[in-house]
């Protein structure tokens, strides 16, 4: 089963996705809808760029492939996120527990394992699973793809490919995207669930 979503003005984001925040989030803003993409922005209230994340309402099984077309301005960190651990808070919003991020940025791609922190001063504990260095030009279209299979991540960012693995990768996940660390634009999102 393959489904491709184009994030244009005719697409209703909340039909397919839910917004989820990090325990480290300073705001809970939603994506800004443009003609051909969704994006985050600079938030004067927090004097920083908004961290905005969405995941599919549906869970996907081992073997799923997620493809994203995105870009960033000057610097940024558009990413593919996946989790089977998010909870609803008292205010009705959702927050991540254990989750993984595959992050494109100007110097390549990082893979992160993130869990809530054990202390108030550290809202999240972050561990780098893997990293590959290469140049990504700002404002260029970044074509990202992650296949999740047997606790391994088969990753492609443009023409760079590598494999990362972690024992905490579940065999059933919500998948999605996150904008953080600068202005990020998302144009397309595709999920391909192999039987």
Short mmCIF file of C-alpha atoms in Angstrom, two decimals:
data_model
loop_
_atom_site.label_atom_id
_atom_site.label_comp_id
_atom_site.label_asym_id
_atom_site.label_seq_id
_atom_site.Cartn_x
_atom_site.Cartn_y
_atom_site.Cartn_z
CA UNK A 1 0.00 0.00 0.00
CA UNK A 2 1.48 3.33 -1.09
CA UNK A 3 0.10 6.76 -0.27
CA UNK A 4 1.56 10.06 -1.40
CA UNK A 5 0.58 13.36 0.18
CA UNK A 6 1.35 16.75 -1.35
CA UNK A 7 1.35 19.49 1.28
CA UNK A 8 -0.42 22.11 -0.83
CA UNK A 9 -3.24 24.41 0.23
CA UNK A 10 -5.89 21.84 -0.78
CA UNK A 11 -4.67 19.22 1.73
CA UNK A 12 -6.18 19.13 5.24
CA UNK A 13 -3.27 18.12 7.46
CA UNK A 14 -5.35 17.00 10.42
CA UNK A 15 -7.24 14.39 8.37
CA UNK A 16 -4.15 12.15 8.40
CA UNK A 17 -1.82 13.53 11.09
CA UNK A 18 -1.74 14.60 14.72
CA UNK A 19 0.52 17.28 16.17
CA UNK A 20 2.99 16.00 18.76
CA UNK A 21 5.40 18.07 20.85
CA UNK A 22 8.75 17.22 22.38
CA UNK A 23 9.13 17.47 26.17
CA UNK A 24 11.67 20.18 25.27
CA UNK A 25 9.23 22.20 23.10
CA UNK A 26 8.90 25.89 23.98
CA UNK A 27 5.71 26.37 21.93
CA UNK A 28 2.86 24.40 20.37
CA UNK A 29 2.27 26.24 17.13
CA UNK A 30 0.98 24.55 13.99
CA UNK A 31 2.50 24.50 10.52
CA UNK A 32 2.05 27.53 8.32
CA UNK A 33 0.25 26.56 5.10
CA UNK A 34 1.76 27.98 1.93
CA UNK A 35 0.69 27.47 -1.68
CA UNK A 36 2.95 24.45 -2.25
CA UNK A 37 4.29 23.44 1.19
CA UNK A 38 3.98 23.63 4.95
CA UNK A 39 6.62 25.37 7.06
CA UNK A 40 7.55 26.55 10.52
CA UNK A 41 8.55 30.09 11.43
CA UNK A 42 10.43 32.28 13.84
CA UNK A 43 8.44 32.80 17.03
CA UNK A 44 8.92 36.21 18.67
CA UNK A 45 7.36 34.99 21.95
CA UNK A 46 10.07 32.39 22.51
CA UNK A 47 12.78 34.23 20.51
CA UNK A 48 13.46 31.03 18.59
CA UNK A 49 12.21 28.95 15.68
CA UNK A 50 9.11 26.87 16.34
CA UNK A 51 9.60 23.13 16.74
CA UNK A 52 6.60 21.62 14.94
CA UNK A 53 6.04 17.89 14.54
CA UNK A 54 3.28 15.71 13.10
CA UNK A 55 2.87 11.94 12.94
CA UNK A 56 0.38 9.75 11.12
CA UNK A 57 -2.75 8.73 12.99
CA UNK A 58 -2.17 5.27 11.55
CA UNK A 59 0.59 2.93 12.70
CA UNK A 60 2.72 1.17 10.09
CA UNK A 61 4.41 -2.21 10.34
CA UNK A 62 8.00 -3.34 9.96
CA UNK A 63 9.08 -2.87 6.34
CA UNK A 64 7.49 0.56 5.89
CA UNK A 65 9.27 3.16 3.76
CA UNK A 66 8.79 6.90 4.33
CA UNK A 67 9.84 9.45 1.69
CA UNK A 68 9.88 13.20 2.21
CA UNK A 69 10.70 16.15 -0.05
CA UNK A 70 11.78 19.14 2.00
CA UNK A 71 14.18 22.09 2.18
CA UNK A 72 15.64 24.53 4.70
CA UNK A 73 16.68 28.20 4.66
CA UNK A 74 20.37 28.93 5.48
CA UNK A 75 20.44 26.30 8.21
CA UNK A 76 17.78 23.93 9.42
CA UNK A 77 16.92 20.40 10.38
CA UNK A 78 13.96 18.94 8.49
CA UNK A 79 13.53 15.38 9.65
CA UNK A 80 11.61 12.12 9.51
CA UNK A 81 10.36 11.02 12.93
CA UNK A 82 8.93 7.70 14.07
CA UNK A 83 7.58 6.39 17.35
CA UNK A 84 5.21 3.98 19.00
CA UNK A 85 5.32 6.02 22.22
CA UNK A 86 3.31 9.21 22.52
CA UNK A 87 0.82 10.21 25.19
CA UNK A 88 -2.07 12.62 25.41
CA UNK A 89 -1.60 15.38 27.99
CA UNK A 90 -4.28 16.95 30.20
CA UNK A 91 -4.71 19.84 27.75
CA UNK A 92 -5.54 17.36 24.95
CA UNK A 93 -2.22 17.77 23.13
CA UNK A 94 0.18 14.90 22.45
CA UNK A 95 3.81 14.54 23.56
CA UNK A 96 6.60 12.20 22.51
CA UNK A 97 8.09 9.53 24.71
CA UNK A 98 10.72 7.36 23.03
CA UNK A 99 11.18 8.41 19.41
CA UNK A 100 13.75 8.41 16.62
CA UNK A 101 14.74 11.20 14.24
CA UNK A 102 16.53 10.99 10.88
CA UNK A 103 17.69 14.58 10.36
CA UNK A 104 18.99 16.29 7.21
CA UNK A 105 21.02 19.45 7.75
CA UNK A 106 23.68 21.49 5.98
CA UNK A 107 26.49 19.08 6.92
CA UNK A 108 24.76 15.75 6.25
CA UNK A 109 22.43 13.47 8.20
CA UNK A 110 22.19 12.54 11.89
CA UNK A 111 20.13 9.76 13.46
CA UNK A 112 18.93 10.38 17.03
CA UNK A 113 17.38 8.20 19.77
CA UNK A 114 15.39 10.48 22.11
CA UNK A 115 13.65 9.74 25.41
CA UNK A 116 12.16 12.01 28.09
CA UNK A 117 14.82 13.18 30.57
CA UNK A 118 14.95 11.94 34.12
CA UNK A 119 15.55 15.42 35.54
CA UNK A 120 13.72 18.73 35.10
CA UNK A 121 16.88 20.48 33.86
CA UNK A 122 17.13 17.99 30.96
CA UNK A 123 13.65 17.54 29.43
CA UNK A 124 15.06 15.01 26.91
CA UNK A 125 17.97 12.58 26.79
CA UNK A 126 19.42 12.44 23.28
CA UNK A 127 21.81 9.80 21.92
CA UNK A 128 23.37 9.92 18.46
CA UNK A 129 22.79 6.55 16.77
CA UNK A 130 24.69 7.38 13.58
CA UNK A 131 25.88 10.26 11.42
CA UNK A 132 27.14 10.71 7.87
CA UNK A 133 28.77 13.97 6.76
CA UNK A 134 28.15 15.50 3.33
CA UNK A 135 27.10 18.90 1.99
CA UNK A 136 23.45 19.86 1.53
CA UNK A 137 22.89 23.22 -0.12
CA UNK A 138 20.41 25.52 1.58
CA UNK A 139 17.15 26.14 -0.29
CA UNK A 140 17.73 22.97 -2.36
CA UNK A 141 15.12 20.21 -2.44
CA UNK A 142 16.20 17.42 -0.12
CA UNK A 143 14.86 13.97 -1.04
CA UNK A 144 14.86 11.81 2.11
CA UNK A 145 13.86 8.17 2.46
CA UNK A 146 13.87 5.81 5.45
CA UNK A 147 12.88 2.13 5.41
CA UNK A 148 12.34 0.62 8.87
CA UNK A 149 13.03 -3.12 8.86
CA UNK A 150 14.15 -5.57 11.55
CA UNK A 151 15.46 -2.85 13.90
CA UNK A 152 17.47 -1.28 11.08
CA UNK A 153 17.01 2.00 9.25
CA UNK A 154 17.88 2.00 5.57
CA UNK A 155 18.44 5.70 4.94
CA UNK A 156 18.85 7.70 1.75
CA UNK A 157 19.33 11.47 1.65
CA UNK A 158 19.59 12.59 -1.98
CA UNK A 159 22.25 10.21 -3.36
CA UNK A 160 23.85 9.30 0.00
CA UNK A 161 22.88 5.93 1.51
CA UNK A 162 23.67 4.34 4.86
CA UNK A 163 22.21 1.93 7.42
CA UNK A 164 21.68 2.57 11.14
CA UNK A 165 20.29 0.21 13.76
CA UNK A 166 18.98 0.28 17.32
CA UNK A 167 17.36 -2.31 19.57
CA UNK A 168 14.56 0.11 20.59
CA UNK A 169 13.13 0.32 17.06
CA UNK A 170 9.62 -1.11 17.26
CA UNK A 171 7.95 -3.32 14.65
CA UNK A 172 4.95 -0.96 14.53
CA UNK A 173 5.30 2.82 14.33
CA UNK A 174 3.61 6.12 13.69
CA UNK A 175 5.72 8.03 11.14
CA UNK A 176 5.94 11.73 10.43
CA UNK A 177 7.99 14.90 10.02
CA UNK A 178 9.43 17.61 12.22
CA UNK A 179 10.65 21.15 11.55
CA UNK A 180 13.25 22.51 13.94
CA UNK A 181 16.41 24.63 14.15
CA UNK A 182 15.60 27.16 11.46
CA UNK A 183 12.97 27.56 8.74
CA UNK A 184 12.01 24.22 7.19
CA UNK A 185 9.65 23.54 4.28
CA UNK A 186 7.89 20.22 3.53
CA UNK A 187 6.46 19.60 0.06
CA UNK A 188 5.64 15.88 -0.14
CA UNK A 189 5.23 12.92 2.19
CA UNK A 190 4.89 9.33 1.00
CA UNK A 191 4.37 6.09 2.92
CA UNK A 192 4.89 2.72 1.27
CA UNK A 193 3.86 -0.24 3.44
CA UNK A 194 5.16 -3.54 2.12
CA UNK A 195 3.12 -6.63 2.94
#
